[in-house]
Amino acid sequence: MGEATVTTLEQGREQAAPRSVTDAPGQGFLHRLRAPRRPRFWFEILLIAVSYWTYSLIRNAVPEQKKQALANADWIWKVEHHLGIAVEETINHSVNSVTWLIVGMNYYYATLHFIVTLGVLVWIYRSHPGRYAATRLVLFATTAVALVGYYFYPLAPPRLMTGESFIDTVVVHQTWGSMASGDLKNMSNQYAAMPSMHIGWSLWCGLTIFALASVPWVRVLGLLYPTLTLVVIVATANHFWLDAVGGMMCLAFGYTVAGLWYGALPYALPRQVAGKAGERELSPVKA
Protein backbone atom coordinates (compact mmCIF):
# COMPACT_ATOMS: atom_id res chain seq x y z
CA MET A 1 0.00 0.00 0.00
CA GLY A 2 2.80 2.41 0.92
CA GLU A 3 4.87 1.55 -2.16
CA ALA A 4 1.84 2.04 -4.38
CA THR A 5 1.17 5.46 -2.83
CA VAL A 6 4.81 6.57 -3.33
CA THR A 7 4.75 5.36 -6.93
CA THR A 8 1.55 7.27 -7.60
CA LEU A 9 2.98 10.50 -6.10
CA GLU A 10 6.17 10.21 -8.17
CA GLN A 11 4.15 9.68 -11.34
CA GLY A 12 2.06 12.74 -10.47
CA ARG A 13 5.17 14.87 -10.05
CA GLU A 14 6.51 13.73 -13.43
CA GLN A 15 3.23 14.64 -15.12
CA ALA A 16 3.10 18.05 -13.40
CA ALA A 17 6.74 18.96 -14.15
CA PRO A 18 7.11 21.33 -17.09
CA ARG A 19 8.55 19.77 -20.21
CA SER A 20 10.91 21.51 -22.57
CA VAL A 21 9.87 21.96 -26.15
CA THR A 22 12.36 19.35 -27.30
CA ASP A 23 10.78 16.74 -25.01
CA ALA A 24 7.23 17.30 -26.23
CA PRO A 25 6.00 14.41 -28.41
CA GLY A 26 4.92 15.10 -31.97
CA GLN A 27 6.64 18.49 -32.20
CA GLY A 28 9.11 18.95 -35.02
CA PHE A 29 12.13 21.07 -35.74
CA LEU A 30 10.12 24.09 -36.88
CA HIS A 31 8.13 24.17 -33.65
CA ARG A 32 11.32 23.99 -31.58
CA LEU A 33 12.87 26.74 -33.70
CA ARG A 34 9.93 29.05 -33.02
CA ALA A 35 9.84 28.45 -29.27
CA PRO A 36 11.29 31.25 -27.06
CA ARG A 37 14.67 30.29 -25.68
CA ARG A 38 17.43 31.75 -23.58
CA PRO A 39 19.65 33.98 -25.79
CA ARG A 40 23.39 33.33 -25.95
CA PHE A 41 25.50 36.41 -25.38
CA TRP A 42 28.33 35.88 -27.87
CA PHE A 43 25.97 34.63 -30.55
CA GLU A 44 23.87 37.76 -30.16
CA ILE A 45 26.90 40.04 -30.35
CA LEU A 46 28.06 38.30 -33.52
CA LEU A 47 24.57 38.28 -35.03
CA ILE A 48 23.99 42.00 -34.43
CA ALA A 49 27.45 42.95 -35.74
CA VAL A 50 27.09 40.86 -38.90
CA SER A 51 23.52 42.02 -39.46
CA TYR A 52 24.39 45.71 -39.19
CA TRP A 53 27.42 45.26 -41.43
CA THR A 54 25.23 43.50 -44.01
CA TYR A 55 22.57 46.23 -43.72
CA SER A 56 25.15 48.98 -44.27
CA LEU A 57 26.74 47.09 -47.16
CA ILE A 58 23.44 46.56 -48.98
CA ARG A 59 22.16 50.09 -48.25
CA ASN A 60 25.30 51.66 -49.61
CA ALA A 61 25.44 49.25 -52.56
CA VAL A 62 22.10 50.57 -53.84
CA PRO A 63 22.88 52.76 -56.88
CA GLU A 64 22.69 56.46 -56.05
CA GLN A 65 20.03 57.42 -58.58
CA LYS A 66 20.43 61.14 -58.09
CA LYS A 67 18.08 62.30 -60.86
CA GLN A 68 15.26 59.97 -59.79
CA ALA A 69 15.88 60.69 -56.09
CA LEU A 70 15.53 64.43 -56.64
CA ALA A 71 12.41 63.93 -58.75
CA ASN A 72 10.89 61.80 -56.00
CA ALA A 73 11.75 64.48 -53.43
CA ASP A 74 9.96 67.10 -55.51
CA TRP A 75 6.91 64.82 -55.72
CA ILE A 76 6.89 64.16 -51.96
CA TRP A 77 7.16 67.91 -51.32
CA LYS A 78 4.20 68.60 -53.62
CA VAL A 79 2.12 65.89 -51.93
CA GLU A 80 2.84 67.37 -48.51
CA HIS A 81 1.84 70.81 -49.76
CA HIS A 82 -1.41 69.29 -51.02
CA LEU A 83 -1.98 67.69 -47.61
CA GLY A 84 -1.13 70.90 -45.77
CA ILE A 85 1.75 69.37 -43.81
CA ALA A 86 4.73 70.88 -45.70
CA VAL A 87 6.19 72.75 -42.72
CA GLU A 88 9.61 71.08 -42.69
CA GLU A 89 11.34 74.13 -44.18
CA THR A 90 9.89 76.45 -41.54
CA ILE A 91 10.96 74.12 -38.73
CA ASN A 92 14.41 73.72 -40.27
CA HIS A 93 14.99 77.50 -40.42
CA SER A 94 13.51 78.18 -36.99
CA VAL A 95 15.59 75.60 -35.15
CA ASN A 96 18.72 76.47 -37.11
CA SER A 97 18.52 80.01 -35.72
CA VAL A 98 19.16 78.64 -32.21
CA THR A 99 22.75 77.44 -32.46
CA TRP A 100 22.99 75.37 -29.28
CA LEU A 101 19.71 73.62 -30.09
CA ILE A 102 20.51 72.66 -33.67
CA VAL A 103 24.04 71.57 -32.76
CA GLY A 104 22.56 69.32 -30.08
CA MET A 105 20.11 67.91 -32.62
CA ASN A 106 22.95 67.21 -35.05
CA TYR A 107 24.71 65.08 -32.46
CA TYR A 108 21.41 63.51 -31.40
CA TYR A 109 20.82 62.46 -35.02
CA ALA A 110 24.32 61.01 -35.31
CA THR A 111 24.54 59.05 -32.06
CA LEU A 112 21.32 58.15 -30.26
CA HIS A 113 20.10 56.18 -33.25
CA PHE A 114 22.67 53.53 -32.32
CA ILE A 115 23.14 54.03 -28.58
CA VAL A 116 19.50 53.79 -27.53
CA THR A 117 18.72 50.88 -29.86
CA LEU A 118 21.64 48.83 -28.56
CA GLY A 119 20.78 49.83 -25.00
CA VAL A 120 17.22 48.54 -25.37
CA LEU A 121 18.49 45.29 -26.89
CA VAL A 122 20.82 44.76 -23.92
CA TRP A 123 18.01 45.54 -21.46
CA ILE A 124 15.65 43.04 -23.11
CA TYR A 125 18.43 40.46 -23.21
CA ARG A 126 19.07 40.78 -19.49
CA SER A 127 15.60 41.41 -18.07
CA HIS A 128 13.23 39.75 -20.55
CA PRO A 129 15.12 36.82 -22.11
CA GLY A 130 11.90 35.03 -23.07
CA ARG A 131 10.85 38.00 -25.20
CA TYR A 132 14.27 38.87 -26.56
CA ALA A 133 14.30 36.78 -29.75
CA ALA A 134 10.84 37.94 -30.82
CA THR A 135 11.63 41.58 -30.07
CA ARG A 136 14.89 41.31 -31.98
CA LEU A 137 13.04 39.74 -34.92
CA VAL A 138 10.78 42.80 -35.10
CA LEU A 139 13.85 45.03 -35.41
CA PHE A 140 15.55 42.81 -37.99
CA ALA A 141 12.44 42.42 -40.15
CA THR A 142 11.83 46.17 -40.00
CA THR A 143 15.36 46.88 -41.15
CA ALA A 144 15.27 44.24 -43.89
CA VAL A 145 12.11 45.59 -45.51
CA ALA A 146 13.56 49.11 -45.37
CA LEU A 147 16.29 47.97 -47.75
CA VAL A 148 13.59 47.19 -50.30
CA GLY A 149 12.38 50.78 -50.02
CA TYR A 150 15.89 52.16 -50.52
CA TYR A 151 16.28 50.12 -53.70
CA PHE A 152 12.93 50.77 -55.35
CA TYR A 153 12.31 54.33 -54.16
CA PRO A 154 15.48 56.45 -54.08
CA LEU A 155 14.73 59.72 -52.32
CA ALA A 156 16.85 62.78 -51.69
CA PRO A 157 16.59 64.32 -48.22
CA PRO A 158 15.23 67.89 -48.07
CA ARG A 159 18.71 69.39 -47.50
CA LEU A 160 19.80 68.12 -50.95
CA MET A 161 16.80 69.40 -52.89
CA THR A 162 17.41 71.89 -55.68
CA GLY A 163 15.31 75.04 -55.89
CA GLU A 164 14.45 74.99 -52.17
CA SER A 165 16.09 76.78 -49.25
CA PHE A 166 16.55 73.93 -46.79
CA ILE A 167 19.63 74.26 -44.59
CA ASP A 168 22.09 71.39 -44.21
CA THR A 169 22.67 72.02 -40.51
CA VAL A 170 25.70 69.74 -40.32
CA VAL A 171 27.54 71.66 -43.02
CA VAL A 172 26.53 75.08 -41.71
CA HIS A 173 27.51 74.38 -38.10
CA GLN A 174 30.39 72.05 -38.96
CA THR A 175 29.26 69.28 -36.66
CA TRP A 176 29.48 65.53 -37.05
CA GLY A 177 25.77 64.95 -37.39
CA SER A 178 25.16 62.89 -40.50
CA MET A 179 26.98 60.24 -42.45
CA ALA A 180 25.63 61.88 -45.59
CA SER A 181 27.11 65.34 -45.03
CA GLY A 182 30.51 66.94 -44.99
CA ASP A 183 33.58 64.71 -45.09
CA LEU A 184 31.54 61.56 -44.49
CA LYS A 185 29.17 61.94 -47.42
CA ASN A 186 31.08 59.48 -49.60
CA MET A 187 30.67 56.73 -46.99
CA SER A 188 26.87 56.56 -47.15
CA ASN A 189 24.13 56.47 -49.76
CA GLN A 190 22.75 60.00 -49.67
CA TYR A 191 19.56 59.09 -51.52
CA ALA A 192 18.19 56.48 -49.12
CA ALA A 193 15.82 58.70 -47.14
CA MET A 194 12.66 56.62 -47.57
CA PRO A 195 11.82 55.00 -45.22
CA SER A 196 13.35 56.67 -42.18
CA MET A 197 14.98 54.07 -39.97
CA HIS A 198 15.61 56.77 -37.38
CA ILE A 199 11.85 56.62 -36.89
CA GLY A 200 11.54 52.86 -37.37
CA TRP A 201 14.19 52.09 -34.78
CA SER A 202 13.25 54.83 -32.31
CA LEU A 203 9.59 53.81 -32.37
CA TRP A 204 10.63 50.20 -31.81
CA CYS A 205 12.61 51.37 -28.77
CA GLY A 206 9.76 53.52 -27.51
CA LEU A 207 7.08 50.85 -27.81
CA THR A 208 9.31 48.23 -26.20
CA ILE A 209 10.12 50.48 -23.25
CA PHE A 210 6.48 51.51 -22.85
CA ALA A 211 5.25 47.91 -22.96
CA LEU A 212 7.81 46.33 -20.63
CA ALA A 213 9.18 48.97 -18.25
CA SER A 214 7.68 48.94 -14.77
CA VAL A 215 8.58 52.52 -13.78
CA PRO A 216 5.95 55.04 -15.04
CA TRP A 217 8.36 57.87 -15.88
CA VAL A 218 10.55 55.47 -17.85
CA ARG A 219 7.52 54.42 -19.89
CA VAL A 220 6.78 58.08 -20.61
CA LEU A 221 10.37 58.62 -21.75
CA GLY A 222 9.92 55.64 -24.04
CA LEU A 223 7.11 57.42 -25.85
CA LEU A 224 8.92 60.76 -25.90
CA TYR A 225 11.99 59.30 -27.58
CA PRO A 226 10.44 58.64 -31.05
CA THR A 227 8.51 61.90 -30.79
CA LEU A 228 11.70 63.90 -30.26
CA THR A 229 13.42 61.89 -32.98
CA LEU A 230 10.71 62.95 -35.41
CA VAL A 231 11.37 66.60 -34.60
CA VAL A 232 15.13 66.09 -35.01
CA ILE A 233 15.00 64.41 -38.43
CA VAL A 234 12.81 67.24 -39.73
CA ALA A 235 14.71 70.10 -38.09
CA THR A 236 18.02 68.87 -39.49
CA ALA A 237 16.45 68.54 -42.98
CA ASN A 238 17.34 64.88 -43.20
CA HIS A 239 13.77 63.64 -43.75
CA PHE A 240 10.25 64.59 -44.76
CA TRP A 241 7.23 63.79 -42.58
CA LEU A 242 6.29 61.08 -45.06
CA ASP A 243 9.67 59.38 -44.60
CA ALA A 244 8.60 58.88 -41.00
CA VAL A 245 5.36 57.29 -42.18
CA GLY A 246 7.45 54.92 -44.27
CA GLY A 247 9.46 53.98 -41.18
CA MET A 248 6.26 53.29 -39.24
CA MET A 249 4.98 51.04 -42.03
CA CYS A 250 8.23 49.07 -41.97
CA LEU A 251 7.88 48.65 -38.20
CA ALA A 252 4.31 47.41 -38.63
CA PHE A 253 5.68 44.83 -41.06
CA GLY A 254 8.28 43.80 -38.47
CA TYR A 255 5.63 43.25 -35.79
CA THR A 256 3.53 41.27 -38.26
CA VAL A 257 6.44 38.95 -39.06
CA ALA A 258 7.20 38.37 -35.37
CA GLY A 259 3.53 37.85 -34.56
CA LEU A 260 3.12 35.24 -37.30
CA TRP A 261 6.34 33.46 -36.36
CA TYR A 262 5.79 33.31 -32.60
CA GLY A 263 1.99 33.31 -32.59
CA ALA A 264 1.85 36.44 -30.41
CA LEU A 265 3.35 39.89 -30.07
CA PRO A 266 6.77 39.82 -28.36
CA TYR A 267 5.47 41.52 -25.23
CA ALA A 268 2.82 38.83 -24.70
CA LEU A 269 5.39 36.03 -24.56
CA PRO A 270 6.70 34.68 -21.22
CA ARG A 271 9.27 36.93 -19.61
CA GLN A 272 11.54 34.06 -18.59
CA VAL A 273 12.52 30.83 -20.32
CA ALA A 274 13.63 27.54 -18.84
CA GLY A 275 17.16 26.41 -19.64
CA LYS A 276 18.21 22.99 -20.82
CA ALA A 277 17.43 19.86 -18.87
CA GLY A 278 19.06 19.97 -15.46
CA GLU A 279 19.40 23.76 -15.48
CA ARG A 280 17.58 25.92 -12.98
CA GLU A 281 14.99 28.28 -14.44
CA LEU A 282 15.89 31.94 -14.39
CA SER A 283 14.45 33.90 -11.50
CA PRO A 284 12.40 37.00 -12.35
CA VAL A 285 14.41 40.17 -12.83
CA LYS A 286 12.83 43.54 -12.22
CA ALA A 287 12.73 45.89 -15.19
Tab-separated table of C-alpha atoms in Angstrom:
chain	number	residue	atom	x	y	z
A	1	MET	CA	0.000	0.000	0.000
A	2	GLY	CA	2.796	2.406	0.923
A	3	GLU	CA	4.866	1.547	-2.156
A	4	ALA	CA	1.837	2.044	-4.382
A	5	THR	CA	1.173	5.456	-2.834
A	6	VAL	CA	4.810	6.569	-3.330
A	7	THR	CA	4.755	5.357	-6.925
A	8	THR	CA	1.551	7.273	-7.596
A	9	LEU	CA	2.976	10.498	-6.105
A	10	GLU	CA	6.166	10.208	-8.173
A	11	GLN	CA	4.147	9.677	-11.338
A	12	GLY	CA	2.057	12.743	-10.471
A	13	ARG	CA	5.165	14.872	-10.049
A	14	GLU	CA	6.509	13.727	-13.428
A	15	GLN	CA	3.233	14.638	-15.118
A	16	ALA	CA	3.101	18.048	-13.403
A	17	ALA	CA	6.737	18.957	-14.147
A	18	PRO	CA	7.107	21.334	-17.089
A	19	ARG	CA	8.553	19.766	-20.208
A	20	SER	CA	10.908	21.511	-22.567
A	21	VAL	CA	9.870	21.959	-26.151
A	22	THR	CA	12.358	19.352	-27.295
A	23	ASP	CA	10.782	16.738	-25.010
A	24	ALA	CA	7.230	17.298	-26.229
A	25	PRO	CA	5.996	14.412	-28.411
A	26	GLY	CA	4.919	15.099	-31.972
A	27	GLN	CA	6.643	18.495	-32.201
A	28	GLY	CA	9.113	18.947	-35.025
A	29	PHE	CA	12.128	21.067	-35.736
A	30	LEU	CA	10.119	24.090	-36.883
A	31	HIS	CA	8.130	24.170	-33.652
A	32	ARG	CA	11.316	23.989	-31.583
A	33	LEU	CA	12.867	26.741	-33.697
A	34	ARG	CA	9.928	29.049	-33.023
A	35	ALA	CA	9.843	28.446	-29.269
A	36	PRO	CA	11.285	31.250	-27.060
A	37	ARG	CA	14.671	30.291	-25.683
A	38	ARG	CA	17.426	31.754	-23.581
A	39	PRO	CA	19.651	33.976	-25.790
A	40	ARG	CA	23.386	33.334	-25.947
A	41	PHE	CA	25.503	36.414	-25.382
A	42	TRP	CA	28.329	35.883	-27.865
A	43	PHE	CA	25.972	34.626	-30.552
A	44	GLU	CA	23.867	37.757	-30.165
A	45	ILE	CA	26.903	40.043	-30.353
A	46	LEU	CA	28.056	38.298	-33.522
A	47	LEU	CA	24.571	38.284	-35.035
A	48	ILE	CA	23.994	41.998	-34.432
A	49	ALA	CA	27.452	42.945	-35.736
A	50	VAL	CA	27.094	40.855	-38.901
A	51	SER	CA	23.521	42.020	-39.459
A	52	TYR	CA	24.389	45.709	-39.191
A	53	TRP	CA	27.418	45.256	-41.431
A	54	THR	CA	25.231	43.501	-44.009
A	55	TYR	CA	22.569	46.226	-43.724
A	56	SER	CA	25.148	48.981	-44.272
A	57	LEU	CA	26.741	47.095	-47.155
A	58	ILE	CA	23.438	46.560	-48.980
A	59	ARG	CA	22.161	50.089	-48.251
A	60	ASN	CA	25.304	51.664	-49.609
A	61	ALA	CA	25.436	49.251	-52.565
A	62	VAL	CA	22.096	50.572	-53.844
A	63	PRO	CA	22.876	52.759	-56.878
A	64	GLU	CA	22.690	56.460	-56.055
A	65	GLN	CA	20.033	57.421	-58.585
A	66	LYS	CA	20.426	61.143	-58.086
A	67	LYS	CA	18.077	62.296	-60.855
A	68	GLN	CA	15.258	59.969	-59.787
A	69	ALA	CA	15.878	60.688	-56.086
A	70	LEU	CA	15.533	64.434	-56.641
A	71	ALA	CA	12.406	63.934	-58.750
A	72	ASN	CA	10.891	61.800	-55.995
A	73	ALA	CA	11.754	64.477	-53.430
A	74	ASP	CA	9.956	67.098	-55.511
A	75	TRP	CA	6.911	64.818	-55.724
A	76	ILE	CA	6.893	64.161	-51.961
A	77	TRP	CA	7.157	67.912	-51.320
A	78	LYS	CA	4.203	68.602	-53.617
A	79	VAL	CA	2.116	65.893	-51.928
A	80	GLU	CA	2.845	67.374	-48.508
A	81	HIS	CA	1.842	70.813	-49.758
A	82	HIS	CA	-1.409	69.293	-51.023
A	83	LEU	CA	-1.980	67.686	-47.614
A	84	GLY	CA	-1.132	70.898	-45.771
A	85	ILE	CA	1.754	69.365	-43.812
A	86	ALA	CA	4.727	70.875	-45.696
A	87	VAL	CA	6.192	72.747	-42.723
A	88	GLU	CA	9.611	71.078	-42.694
A	89	GLU	CA	11.343	74.125	-44.177
A	90	THR	CA	9.887	76.447	-41.543
A	91	ILE	CA	10.960	74.121	-38.730
A	92	ASN	CA	14.407	73.719	-40.272
A	93	HIS	CA	14.990	77.495	-40.425
A	94	SER	CA	13.505	78.180	-36.992
A	95	VAL	CA	15.586	75.598	-35.146
A	96	ASN	CA	18.716	76.468	-37.110
A	97	SER	CA	18.521	80.014	-35.720
A	98	VAL	CA	19.161	78.639	-32.207
A	99	THR	CA	22.751	77.443	-32.461
A	100	TRP	CA	22.989	75.372	-29.282
A	101	LEU	CA	19.706	73.625	-30.094
A	102	ILE	CA	20.512	72.660	-33.667
A	103	VAL	CA	24.044	71.567	-32.762
A	104	GLY	CA	22.562	69.324	-30.082
A	105	MET	CA	20.113	67.905	-32.616
A	106	ASN	CA	22.952	67.207	-35.047
A	107	TYR	CA	24.712	65.080	-32.456
A	108	TYR	CA	21.413	63.514	-31.397
A	109	TYR	CA	20.823	62.459	-35.020
A	110	ALA	CA	24.321	61.008	-35.314
A	111	THR	CA	24.541	59.050	-32.057
A	112	LEU	CA	21.316	58.149	-30.256
A	113	HIS	CA	20.095	56.183	-33.254
A	114	PHE	CA	22.671	53.533	-32.320
A	115	ILE	CA	23.145	54.030	-28.582
A	116	VAL	CA	19.497	53.788	-27.535
A	117	THR	CA	18.724	50.881	-29.863
A	118	LEU	CA	21.644	48.833	-28.561
A	119	GLY	CA	20.776	49.831	-24.998
A	120	VAL	CA	17.218	48.544	-25.368
A	121	LEU	CA	18.489	45.286	-26.891
A	122	VAL	CA	20.819	44.761	-23.919
A	123	TRP	CA	18.009	45.543	-21.462
A	124	ILE	CA	15.648	43.041	-23.109
A	125	TYR	CA	18.425	40.457	-23.209
A	126	ARG	CA	19.066	40.775	-19.490
A	127	SER	CA	15.600	41.414	-18.071
A	128	HIS	CA	13.231	39.754	-20.546
A	129	PRO	CA	15.121	36.819	-22.109
A	130	GLY	CA	11.901	35.026	-23.067
A	131	ARG	CA	10.853	38.004	-25.196
A	132	TYR	CA	14.271	38.873	-26.564
A	133	ALA	CA	14.300	36.781	-29.755
A	134	ALA	CA	10.843	37.937	-30.823
A	135	THR	CA	11.627	41.583	-30.075
A	136	ARG	CA	14.889	41.311	-31.976
A	137	LEU	CA	13.042	39.736	-34.921
A	138	VAL	CA	10.776	42.800	-35.098
A	139	LEU	CA	13.853	45.027	-35.405
A	140	PHE	CA	15.547	42.814	-37.990
A	141	ALA	CA	12.437	42.418	-40.148
A	142	THR	CA	11.829	46.174	-40.001
A	143	THR	CA	15.359	46.881	-41.153
A	144	ALA	CA	15.265	44.244	-43.890
A	145	VAL	CA	12.115	45.591	-45.512
A	146	ALA	CA	13.562	49.113	-45.369
A	147	LEU	CA	16.290	47.966	-47.752
A	148	VAL	CA	13.590	47.190	-50.299
A	149	GLY	CA	12.378	50.776	-50.017
A	150	TYR	CA	15.887	52.161	-50.523
A	151	TYR	CA	16.283	50.121	-53.698
A	152	PHE	CA	12.928	50.774	-55.349
A	153	TYR	CA	12.305	54.328	-54.165
A	154	PRO	CA	15.475	56.451	-54.076
A	155	LEU	CA	14.735	59.715	-52.318
A	156	ALA	CA	16.850	62.778	-51.689
A	157	PRO	CA	16.591	64.324	-48.223
A	158	PRO	CA	15.230	67.892	-48.071
A	159	ARG	CA	18.712	69.385	-47.497
A	160	LEU	CA	19.802	68.124	-50.951
A	161	MET	CA	16.802	69.399	-52.889
A	162	THR	CA	17.406	71.889	-55.677
A	163	GLY	CA	15.313	75.036	-55.892
A	164	GLU	CA	14.454	74.993	-52.172
A	165	SER	CA	16.092	76.782	-49.249
A	166	PHE	CA	16.548	73.930	-46.788
A	167	ILE	CA	19.629	74.265	-44.594
A	168	ASP	CA	22.091	71.390	-44.210
A	169	THR	CA	22.672	72.022	-40.509
A	170	VAL	CA	25.698	69.742	-40.319
A	171	VAL	CA	27.539	71.662	-43.019
A	172	VAL	CA	26.529	75.082	-41.712
A	173	HIS	CA	27.514	74.382	-38.101
A	174	GLN	CA	30.392	72.045	-38.963
A	175	THR	CA	29.260	69.277	-36.657
A	176	TRP	CA	29.482	65.531	-37.051
A	177	GLY	CA	25.774	64.952	-37.390
A	178	SER	CA	25.159	62.894	-40.497
A	179	MET	CA	26.981	60.239	-42.450
A	180	ALA	CA	25.631	61.881	-45.590
A	181	SER	CA	27.106	65.341	-45.034
A	182	GLY	CA	30.509	66.944	-44.992
A	183	ASP	CA	33.577	64.709	-45.086
A	184	LEU	CA	31.538	61.556	-44.486
A	185	LYS	CA	29.170	61.935	-47.420
A	186	ASN	CA	31.080	59.481	-49.595
A	187	MET	CA	30.672	56.729	-46.994
A	188	SER	CA	26.870	56.561	-47.154
A	189	ASN	CA	24.127	56.466	-49.764
A	190	GLN	CA	22.748	60.004	-49.675
A	191	TYR	CA	19.563	59.093	-51.516
A	192	ALA	CA	18.186	56.476	-49.122
A	193	ALA	CA	15.821	58.702	-47.138
A	194	MET	CA	12.656	56.620	-47.571
A	195	PRO	CA	11.824	54.995	-45.219
A	196	SER	CA	13.351	56.672	-42.175
A	197	MET	CA	14.982	54.067	-39.965
A	198	HIS	CA	15.610	56.766	-37.383
A	199	ILE	CA	11.850	56.617	-36.888
A	200	GLY	CA	11.538	52.862	-37.374
A	201	TRP	CA	14.191	52.093	-34.775
A	202	SER	CA	13.251	54.832	-32.306
A	203	LEU	CA	9.590	53.808	-32.375
A	204	TRP	CA	10.630	50.197	-31.814
A	205	CYS	CA	12.613	51.369	-28.769
A	206	GLY	CA	9.757	53.525	-27.506
A	207	LEU	CA	7.076	50.850	-27.813
A	208	THR	CA	9.314	48.234	-26.202
A	209	ILE	CA	10.120	50.477	-23.246
A	210	PHE	CA	6.485	51.507	-22.850
A	211	ALA	CA	5.253	47.912	-22.963
A	212	LEU	CA	7.814	46.330	-20.633
A	213	ALA	CA	9.177	48.966	-18.253
A	214	SER	CA	7.682	48.936	-14.767
A	215	VAL	CA	8.577	52.519	-13.781
A	216	PRO	CA	5.950	55.036	-15.036
A	217	TRP	CA	8.360	57.873	-15.876
A	218	VAL	CA	10.550	55.474	-17.854
A	219	ARG	CA	7.517	54.423	-19.887
A	220	VAL	CA	6.784	58.081	-20.607
A	221	LEU	CA	10.374	58.615	-21.746
A	222	GLY	CA	9.923	55.640	-24.036
A	223	LEU	CA	7.107	57.416	-25.855
A	224	LEU	CA	8.917	60.762	-25.898
A	225	TYR	CA	11.993	59.304	-27.583
A	226	PRO	CA	10.443	58.636	-31.047
A	227	THR	CA	8.506	61.901	-30.788
A	228	LEU	CA	11.698	63.902	-30.256
A	229	THR	CA	13.418	61.890	-32.982
A	230	LEU	CA	10.706	62.946	-35.407
A	231	VAL	CA	11.372	66.605	-34.598
A	232	VAL	CA	15.125	66.087	-35.007
A	233	ILE	CA	15.000	64.412	-38.430
A	234	VAL	CA	12.807	67.237	-39.732
A	235	ALA	CA	14.708	70.103	-38.086
A	236	THR	CA	18.025	68.868	-39.487
A	237	ALA	CA	16.452	68.540	-42.981
A	238	ASN	CA	17.341	64.878	-43.198
A	239	HIS	CA	13.770	63.638	-43.752
A	240	PHE	CA	10.245	64.595	-44.764
A	241	TRP	CA	7.235	63.790	-42.578
A	242	LEU	CA	6.287	61.076	-45.064
A	243	ASP	CA	9.669	59.384	-44.603
A	244	ALA	CA	8.600	58.877	-41.001
A	245	VAL	CA	5.362	57.294	-42.175
A	246	GLY	CA	7.446	54.916	-44.270
A	247	GLY	CA	9.461	53.981	-41.182
A	248	MET	CA	6.258	53.295	-39.245
A	249	MET	CA	4.978	51.045	-42.031
A	250	CYS	CA	8.229	49.072	-41.968
A	251	LEU	CA	7.879	48.651	-38.201
A	252	ALA	CA	4.311	47.414	-38.634
A	253	PHE	CA	5.676	44.830	-41.062
A	254	GLY	CA	8.278	43.799	-38.469
A	255	TYR	CA	5.634	43.255	-35.791
A	256	THR	CA	3.528	41.271	-38.263
A	257	VAL	CA	6.438	38.955	-39.058
A	258	ALA	CA	7.204	38.373	-35.367
A	259	GLY	CA	3.535	37.848	-34.563
A	260	LEU	CA	3.121	35.241	-37.296
A	261	TRP	CA	6.340	33.457	-36.359
A	262	TYR	CA	5.786	33.306	-32.599
A	263	GLY	CA	1.990	33.310	-32.594
A	264	ALA	CA	1.852	36.438	-30.415
A	265	LEU	CA	3.353	39.889	-30.071
A	266	PRO	CA	6.765	39.823	-28.364
A	267	TYR	CA	5.473	41.518	-25.230
A	268	ALA	CA	2.823	38.827	-24.696
A	269	LEU	CA	5.388	36.032	-24.557
A	270	PRO	CA	6.696	34.680	-21.223
A	271	ARG	CA	9.273	36.926	-19.614
A	272	GLN	CA	11.542	34.062	-18.590
A	273	VAL	CA	12.516	30.827	-20.324
A	274	ALA	CA	13.629	27.538	-18.835
A	275	GLY	CA	17.156	26.406	-19.636
A	276	LYS	CA	18.215	22.986	-20.819
A	277	ALA	CA	17.428	19.857	-18.866
A	278	GLY	CA	19.055	19.974	-15.458
A	279	GLU	CA	19.403	23.756	-15.480
A	280	ARG	CA	17.578	25.921	-12.977
A	281	GLU	CA	14.993	28.279	-14.440
A	282	LEU	CA	15.887	31.940	-14.390
A	283	SER	CA	14.449	33.902	-11.504
A	284	PRO	CA	12.396	36.999	-12.349
A	285	VAL	CA	14.405	40.173	-12.834
A	286	LYS	CA	12.834	43.542	-12.220
A	287	ALA	CA	12.725	45.891	-15.187
